[in-house]
Amino acid sequence: MAHGFREMGAHYGRLRDLFNRYLVHQPAFWLTCTQTQTERLRRLGAQQPIELLPQPIAFDEPPAPADVRRELGISQDAVVLGMCGRLNNKQKGCDLFTRALSESPSDSPLRACTVLLIGEGQDGRDSVATLRSNGWSGKMHCTGWCAHPEKYLSTLDLLVMPSRFEGLPHVILEALYLGIPVAAADVDGLSDYLPSEWLFPKENATALRAKLLEFLQDQEAYLSALPELRQRVIRENAPQAVSKALESILIKFSKYIGLALRDEQSS
């Protein structure tokens, strides 16, 4: 519920958004994972209790980045920029990342970077072809579909998320846990979770290019927000922490339902 069907370009989007104004009243309570989703539910008319429940993340520690870089043929001293997930234009904005890079001047520091796309999708394959024909022929890598993307995620110096709409994708939390900074579009759950210094206006390849250059020009300053964000992920998104939070929420909701039933019976 972080964004409407019309915004996502769905068939009959306006009608489905209208129907949501009815559906939003049906549950006894709501669970969301971002404040953006909570605010949208309230705008749609939800009056039930709404609680925030962090998403759990858990995976085995990935191999050492140096080993994965050797596997991919990426230099150990290369600056690696990349995307991870479903590689499409409609939501994930592969085309924006491609334009930000391919339209950069020949003397831009971006031209020295390596690009890694982790995932699968026709738009991603098109991006690979475009970038290889625009100066990245030896510095363009794509894993295709993989069962454990965190293995490759750990090799990135910067995760790029130029999404046109987004909730709070697991890859953001996984990147932060692995100590990888993010450059993201200022949309939905991304703007709800990430510092403003890491955000750029959505659907703006020029602004994305400027953000990438900002990262390259002063990585130390860009990384200053990372330790606190990583600790937040460890504190809030570990399975044990989420389980405890869910238990607390369910106790709260059970009390609410009990009070509602008593009120109904007394009336």
PDB file of N, CA and C in Angstrom, residues 68-132:
ATOM      1  N   VAL A  68      34.686 -13.147  -4.634  1.00  0.00           N
ATOM      2  CA  VAL A  68      33.615 -13.008  -5.622  1.00  0.00           C
ATOM      3  C   VAL A  68      34.082 -12.139  -6.784  1.00  0.00           C
ATOM      4  N   ARG A  69      34.861 -11.119  -6.483  1.00  0.00           N
ATOM      5  CA  ARG A  69      35.393 -10.280  -7.564  1.00  0.00           C
ATOM      6  C   ARG A  69      36.298 -11.096  -8.487  1.00  0.00           C
ATOM      7  N   ARG A  70      37.109 -11.953  -7.901  1.00  0.00           N
ATOM      8  CA  ARG A  70      37.959 -12.805  -8.742  1.00  0.00           C
ATOM      9  C   ARG A  70      37.102 -13.712  -9.625  1.00  0.00           C
ATOM     10  N   GLU A  71      36.022 -14.241  -9.050  1.00  0.00           N
ATOM     11  CA  GLU A  71      35.119 -15.109  -9.816  1.00  0.00           C
ATOM     12  C   GLU A  71      34.510 -14.371 -11.005  1.00  0.00           C
ATOM     13  N   LEU A  72      34.159 -13.101 -10.793  1.00  0.00           N
ATOM     14  CA  LEU A  72      33.510 -12.312 -11.840  1.00  0.00           C
ATOM     15  C   LEU A  72      34.507 -11.645 -12.784  1.00  0.00           C
ATOM     16  N   GLY A  73      35.784 -11.667 -12.423  1.00  0.00           N
ATOM     17  CA  GLY A  73      36.779 -10.987 -13.239  1.00  0.00           C
ATOM     18  C   GLY A  73      36.802  -9.490 -13.023  1.00  0.00           C
ATOM     19  N   ILE A  74      36.453  -9.061 -11.816  1.00  0.00           N
ATOM     20  CA  ILE A  74      36.442  -7.638 -11.468  1.00  0.00           C
ATOM     21  C   ILE A  74      37.698  -7.309 -10.675  1.00  0.00           C
ATOM     22  N   SER A  75      38.363  -6.246 -11.045  1.00  0.00           N
ATOM     23  CA  SER A  75      39.577  -5.822 -10.352  1.00  0.00           C
ATOM     24  C   SER A  75      39.286  -5.528  -8.886  1.00  0.00           C
ATOM     25  N   GLN A  76      40.247  -5.861  -8.022  1.00  0.00           N
ATOM     26  CA  GLN A  76      40.051  -5.650  -6.588  1.00  0.00           C
ATOM     27  C   GLN A  76      39.970  -4.171  -6.231  1.00  0.00           C
ATOM     28  N   ASP A  77      40.601  -3.313  -7.025  1.00  0.00           N
ATOM     29  CA  ASP A  77      40.581  -1.885  -6.706  1.00  0.00           C
ATOM     30  C   ASP A  77      39.519  -1.116  -7.496  1.00  0.00           C
ATOM     31  N   ALA A  78      38.679  -1.830  -8.235  1.00  0.00           N
ATOM     32  CA  ALA A  78      37.621  -1.164  -9.008  1.00  0.00           C
ATOM     33  C   ALA A  78      36.536  -0.626  -8.084  1.00  0.00           C
ATOM     34  N   VAL A  79      35.956   0.499  -8.467  1.00  0.00           N
ATOM     35  CA  VAL A  79      34.760   1.011  -7.794  1.00  0.00           C
ATOM     36  C   VAL A  79      33.559   0.422  -8.521  1.00  0.00           C
ATOM     37  N   VAL A  80      32.770  -0.370  -7.803  1.00  0.00           N
ATOM     38  CA  VAL A  80      31.672  -1.112  -8.428  1.00  0.00           C
ATOM     39  C   VAL A  80      30.329  -0.498  -8.047  1.00  0.00           C
ATOM     40  N   LEU A  81      29.597  -0.056  -9.063  1.00  0.00           N
ATOM     41  CA  LEU A  81      28.242   0.461  -8.896  1.00  0.00           C
ATOM     42  C   LEU A  81      27.279  -0.590  -9.427  1.00  0.00           C
ATOM     43  N   GLY A  82      26.140  -0.773  -8.767  1.00  0.00           N
ATOM     44  CA  GLY A  82      25.255  -1.803  -9.287  1.00  0.00           C
ATOM     45  C   GLY A  82      23.841  -1.769  -8.769  1.00  0.00           C
ATOM     46  N   MET A  83      23.006  -2.544  -9.430  1.00  0.00           N
ATOM     47  CA  MET A  83      21.622  -2.756  -9.036  1.00  0.00           C
ATOM     48  C   MET A  83      21.431  -4.230  -8.709  1.00  0.00           C
ATOM     49  N   CYS A  84      20.396  -4.519  -7.927  1.00  0.00           N
ATOM     50  CA  CYS A  84      20.138  -5.899  -7.526  1.00  0.00           C
ATOM     51  C   CYS A  84      18.636  -6.128  -7.428  1.00  0.00           C
ATOM     52  N   GLY A  85      18.148  -7.207  -8.059  1.00  0.00           N
ATOM     53  CA  GLY A  85      16.725  -7.531  -7.976  1.00  0.00           C
ATOM     54  C   GLY A  85      16.135  -7.773  -9.347  1.00  0.00           C
ATOM     55  N   ARG A  86      14.846  -7.490  -9.478  1.00  0.00           N
ATOM     56  CA  ARG A  86      14.171  -7.599 -10.782  1.00  0.00           C
ATOM     57  C   ARG A  86      14.625  -6.432 -11.647  1.00  0.00           C
ATOM     58  N   LEU A  87      15.289  -6.731 -12.729  1.00  0.00           N
ATOM     59  CA  LEU A  87      15.891  -5.684 -13.550  1.00  0.00           C
ATOM     60  C   LEU A  87      14.900  -5.235 -14.613  1.00  0.00           C
ATOM     61  N   ASN A  88      14.052  -4.270 -14.253  1.00  0.00           N
ATOM     62  CA  ASN A  88      13.081  -3.751 -15.211  1.00  0.00           C
ATOM     63  C   ASN A  88      13.070  -2.231 -15.172  1.00  0.00           C
ATOM     64  N   ASN A  89      12.457  -1.639 -16.179  1.00  0.00           N
ATOM     65  CA  ASN A  89      12.367  -0.185 -16.268  1.00  0.00           C
ATOM     66  C   ASN A  89      11.149   0.357 -15.543  1.00  0.00           C
ATOM     67  N   LYS A  90      10.024  -0.345 -15.659  1.00  0.00           N
ATOM     68  CA  LYS A  90       8.746   0.165 -15.171  1.00  0.00           C
ATOM     69  C   LYS A  90       8.792   0.534 -13.696  1.00  0.00           C
ATOM     70  N   GLN A  91       9.319  -0.354 -12.872  1.00  0.00           N
ATOM     71  CA  GLN A  91       9.411  -0.067 -11.443  1.00  0.00           C
ATOM     72  C   GLN A  91      10.827   0.264 -11.009  1.00  0.00           C
ATOM     73  N   LYS A  92      11.783  -0.568 -11.386  1.00  0.00           N
ATOM     74  CA  LYS A  92      13.133  -0.466 -10.825  1.00  0.00           C
ATOM     75  C   LYS A  92      14.002   0.604 -11.465  1.00  0.00           C
ATOM     76  N   GLY A  93      13.616   1.082 -12.659  1.00  0.00           N
ATOM     77  CA  GLY A  93      14.338   2.199 -13.264  1.00  0.00           C
ATOM     78  C   GLY A  93      15.695   1.860 -13.841  1.00  0.00           C
ATOM     79  N   CYS A  94      15.836   0.664 -14.412  1.00  0.00           N
ATOM     80  CA  CYS A  94      17.099   0.308 -15.070  1.00  0.00           C
ATOM     81  C   CYS A  94      17.486   1.334 -16.133  1.00  0.00           C
ATOM     82  N   ASP A  95      16.476   1.829 -16.852  1.00  0.00           N
ATOM     83  CA  ASP A  95      16.743   2.792 -17.916  1.00  0.00           C
ATOM     84  C   ASP A  95      17.349   4.079 -17.379  1.00  0.00           C
ATOM     85  N   LEU A  96      16.962   4.483 -16.176  1.00  0.00           N
ATOM     86  CA  LEU A  96      17.507   5.709 -15.585  1.00  0.00           C
ATOM     87  C   LEU A  96      18.978   5.530 -15.227  1.00  0.00           C
ATOM     88  N   PHE A  97      19.314   4.382 -14.660  1.00  0.00           N
ATOM     89  CA  PHE A  97      20.712   4.086 -14.337  1.00  0.00           C
ATOM     90  C   PHE A  97      21.541   4.037 -15.615  1.00  0.00           C
ATOM     91  N   THR A  98      20.992   3.402 -16.643  1.00  0.00           N
ATOM     92  CA  THR A  98      21.697   3.290 -17.920  1.00  0.00           C
ATOM     93  C   THR A  98      21.945   4.661 -18.528  1.00  0.00           C
ATOM     94  N   ARG A  99      20.929   5.522 -18.510  1.00  0.00           N
ATOM     95  CA  ARG A  99      21.089   6.872 -19.063  1.00  0.00           C
ATOM     96  C   ARG A  99      22.079   7.690 -18.251  1.00  0.00           C
ATOM     97  N   ALA A 100      22.015   7.579 -16.934  1.00  0.00           N
ATOM     98  CA  ALA A 100      22.934   8.341 -16.078  1.00  0.00           C
ATOM     99  C   ALA A 100      24.383   8.025 -16.423  1.00  0.00           C
ATOM    100  N   LEU A 101      24.651   6.768 -16.732  1.00  0.00           N
ATOM    101  CA  LEU A 101      26.018   6.370 -17.060  1.00  0.00           C
ATOM    102  C   LEU A 101      26.357   6.649 -18.520  1.00  0.00           C
ATOM    103  N   SER A 102      25.500   6.213 -19.435  1.00  0.00           N
ATOM    104  CA  SER A 102      25.832   6.291 -20.864  1.00  0.00           C
ATOM    105  C   SER A 102      25.900   7.725 -21.371  1.00  0.00           C
ATOM    106  N   GLU A 103      25.192   8.650 -20.719  1.00  0.00           N
ATOM    107  CA  GLU A 103      25.213  10.048 -21.140  1.00  0.00           C
ATOM    108  C   GLU A 103      26.257  10.866 -20.390  1.00  0.00           C
ATOM    109  N   SER A 104      27.085  10.216 -19.595  1.00  0.00           N
ATOM    110  CA  SER A 104      28.139  10.944 -18.881  1.00  0.00           C
ATOM    111  C   SER A 104      29.256  11.322 -19.852  1.00  0.00           C
ATOM    112  N   PRO A 105      29.909  12.469 -19.638  1.00  0.00           N
ATOM    113  CA  PRO A 105      30.993  12.901 -20.530  1.00  0.00           C
ATOM    114  C   PRO A 105      32.133  11.884 -20.572  1.00  0.00           C
ATOM    115  N   SER A 106      32.914  11.937 -21.624  1.00  0.00           N
ATOM    116  CA  SER A 106      33.997  10.964 -21.803  1.00  0.00           C
ATOM    117  C   SER A 106      35.054  11.062 -20.716  1.00  0.00           C
ATOM    118  N   ASP A 107      35.187  12.239 -20.091  1.00  0.00           N
ATOM    119  CA  ASP A 107      36.189  12.411 -19.037  1.00  0.00           C
ATOM    120  C   ASP A 107      35.589  12.295 -17.634  1.00  0.00           C
ATOM    121  N   SER A 108      34.352  11.832 -17.531  1.00  0.00           N
ATOM    122  CA  SER A 108      33.700  11.696 -16.230  1.00  0.00           C
ATOM    123  C   SER A 108      34.342  10.575 -15.415  1.00  0.00           C
ATOM    124  N   PRO A 109      34.491  10.770 -14.094  1.00  0.00           N
ATOM    125  CA  PRO A 109      34.990   9.681 -13.233  1.00  0.00           C
ATOM    126  C   PRO A 109      34.122   8.428 -13.302  1.00  0.00           C
ATOM    127  N   LEU A 110      32.864   8.585 -13.698  1.00  0.00           N
ATOM    128  CA  LEU A 110      31.984   7.423 -13.808  1.00  0.00           C
ATOM    129  C   LEU A 110      32.484   6.430 -14.854  1.00  0.00           C
ATOM    130  N   ARG A 111      33.204   6.941 -15.847  1.00  0.00           N
ATOM    131  CA  ARG A 111      33.698   6.079 -16.923  1.00  0.00           C
ATOM    132  C   ARG A 111      34.737   5.073 -16.428  1.00  0.00           C
ATOM    133  N   ALA A 112      35.318   5.342 -15.261  1.00  0.00           N
ATOM    134  CA  ALA A 112      36.311   4.424 -14.703  1.00  0.00           C
ATOM    135  C   ALA A 112      35.677   3.358 -13.816  1.00  0.00           C
ATOM    136  N   CYS A 113      34.380   3.485 -13.545  1.00  0.00           N
ATOM    137  CA  CYS A 113      33.703   2.555 -12.638  1.00  0.00           C
ATOM    138  C   CYS A 113      33.320   1.258 -13.354  1.00  0.00           C
ATOM    139  N   THR A 114      33.205   0.212 -12.573  1.00  0.00           N
ATOM    140  CA  THR A 114      32.672  -1.062 -13.049  1.00  0.00           C
ATOM    141  C   THR A 114      31.195  -1.134 -12.682  1.00  0.00           C
ATOM    142  N   VAL A 115      30.388  -1.726 -13.542  1.00  0.00           N
ATOM    143  CA  VAL A 115      28.945  -1.847 -13.312  1.00  0.00           C
ATOM    144  C   VAL A 115      28.587  -3.326 -13.154  1.00  0.00           C
ATOM    145  N   LEU A 116      27.817  -3.625 -12.106  1.00  0.00           N
ATOM    146  CA  LEU A 116      27.373  -4.997 -11.854  1.00  0.00           C
ATOM    147  C   LEU A 116      25.862  -5.015 -11.674  1.00  0.00           C
ATOM    148  N   LEU A 117      25.168  -5.751 -12.527  1.00  0.00           N
ATOM    149  CA  LEU A 117      23.727  -5.945 -12.400  1.00  0.00           C
ATOM    150  C   LEU A 117      23.482  -7.351 -11.862  1.00  0.00           C
ATOM    151  N   ILE A 118      22.792  -7.424 -10.726  1.00  0.00           N
ATOM    152  CA  ILE A 118      22.537  -8.700 -10.058  1.00  0.00           C
ATOM    153  C   ILE A 118      21.056  -9.019 -10.216  1.00  0.00           C
ATOM    154  N   GLY A 119      20.736  -9.986 -11.052  1.00  0.00           N
ATOM    155  CA  GLY A 119      19.334 -10.309 -11.265  1.00  0.00           C
ATOM    156  C   GLY A 119      19.041 -10.618 -12.714  1.00  0.00           C
ATOM    157  N   GLU A 120      17.754 -10.641 -13.026  1.00  0.00           N
ATOM    158  CA  GLU A 120      17.296 -11.089 -14.334  1.00  0.00           C
ATOM    159  C   GLU A 120      16.203 -10.156 -14.848  1.00  0.00           C
ATOM    160  N   GLY A 121      16.105 -10.029 -16.159  1.00  0.00           N
ATOM    161  CA  GLY A 121      15.049  -9.233 -16.772  1.00  0.00           C
ATOM    162  C   GLY A 121      15.479  -8.734 -18.133  1.00  0.00           C
ATOM    163  N   GLN A 122      14.535  -8.641 -19.070  1.00  0.00           N
ATOM    164  CA  GLN A 122      14.864  -8.192 -20.413  1.00  0.00           C
ATOM    165  C   GLN A 122      15.400  -6.771 -20.400  1.00  0.00           C
ATOM    166  N   ASP A 123      14.815  -5.910 -19.584  1.00  0.00           N
ATOM    167  CA  ASP A 123      15.302  -4.532 -19.512  1.00  0.00           C
ATOM    168  C   ASP A 123      16.735  -4.494 -18.995  1.00  0.00           C
ATOM    169  N   GLY A 124      17.056  -5.396 -18.075  1.00  0.00           N
ATOM    170  CA  GLY A 124      18.430  -5.484 -17.589  1.00  0.00           C
ATOM    171  C   GLY A 124      19.381  -5.906 -18.695  1.00  0.00           C
ATOM    172  N   ARG A 125      18.958  -6.874 -19.505  1.00  0.00           N
ATOM    173  CA  ARG A 125      19.798  -7.308 -20.631  1.00  0.00           C
ATOM    174  C   ARG A 125      19.977  -6.176 -21.637  1.00  0.00           C
ATOM    175  N   ASP A 126      18.929  -5.392 -21.846  1.00  0.00           N
ATOM    176  CA  ASP A 126      19.043  -4.235 -22.742  1.00  0.00           C
ATOM    177  C   ASP A 126      20.027  -3.215 -22.176  1.00  0.00           C
ATOM    178  N   SER A 127      20.000  -3.026 -20.861  1.00  0.00           N
ATOM    179  CA  SER A 127      20.933  -2.094 -20.220  1.00  0.00           C
ATOM    180  C   SER A 127      22.372  -2.553 -20.403  1.00  0.00           C
ATOM    181  N   VAL A 128      22.594  -3.857 -20.259  1.00  0.00           N
ATOM    182  CA  VAL A 128      23.940  -4.408 -20.456  1.00  0.00           C
ATOM    183  C   VAL A 128      24.428  -4.098 -21.865  1.00  0.00           C
ATOM    184  N   ALA A 129      23.583  -4.340 -22.864  1.00  0.00           N
ATOM    185  CA  ALA A 129      23.972  -4.097 -24.257  1.00  0.00           C
ATOM    186  C   ALA A 129      24.263  -2.621 -24.497  1.00  0.00           C
ATOM    187  N   THR A 130      23.417  -1.750 -23.947  1.00  0.00           N
ATOM    188  CA  THR A 130      23.607  -0.311 -24.135  1.00  0.00           C
ATOM    189  C   THR A 130      24.908   0.159 -23.511  1.00  0.00           C
ATOM    190  N   LEU A 131      25.174  -0.267 -22.292  1.00  0.00           N
ATOM    191  CA  LEU A 131      26.384   0.182 -21.605  1.00  0.00           C
ATOM    192  C   LEU A 131      27.642  -0.392 -22.256  1.00  0.00           C
ATOM    193  N   ARG A 132      27.579  -1.628 -22.702  1.00  0.00           N
ATOM    194  CA  ARG A 132      28.750  -2.207 -23.366  1.00  0.00           C
ATOM    195  C   ARG A 132      29.079  -1.475 -24.657  1.00  0.00           C
TER     196      ARG A 132
END
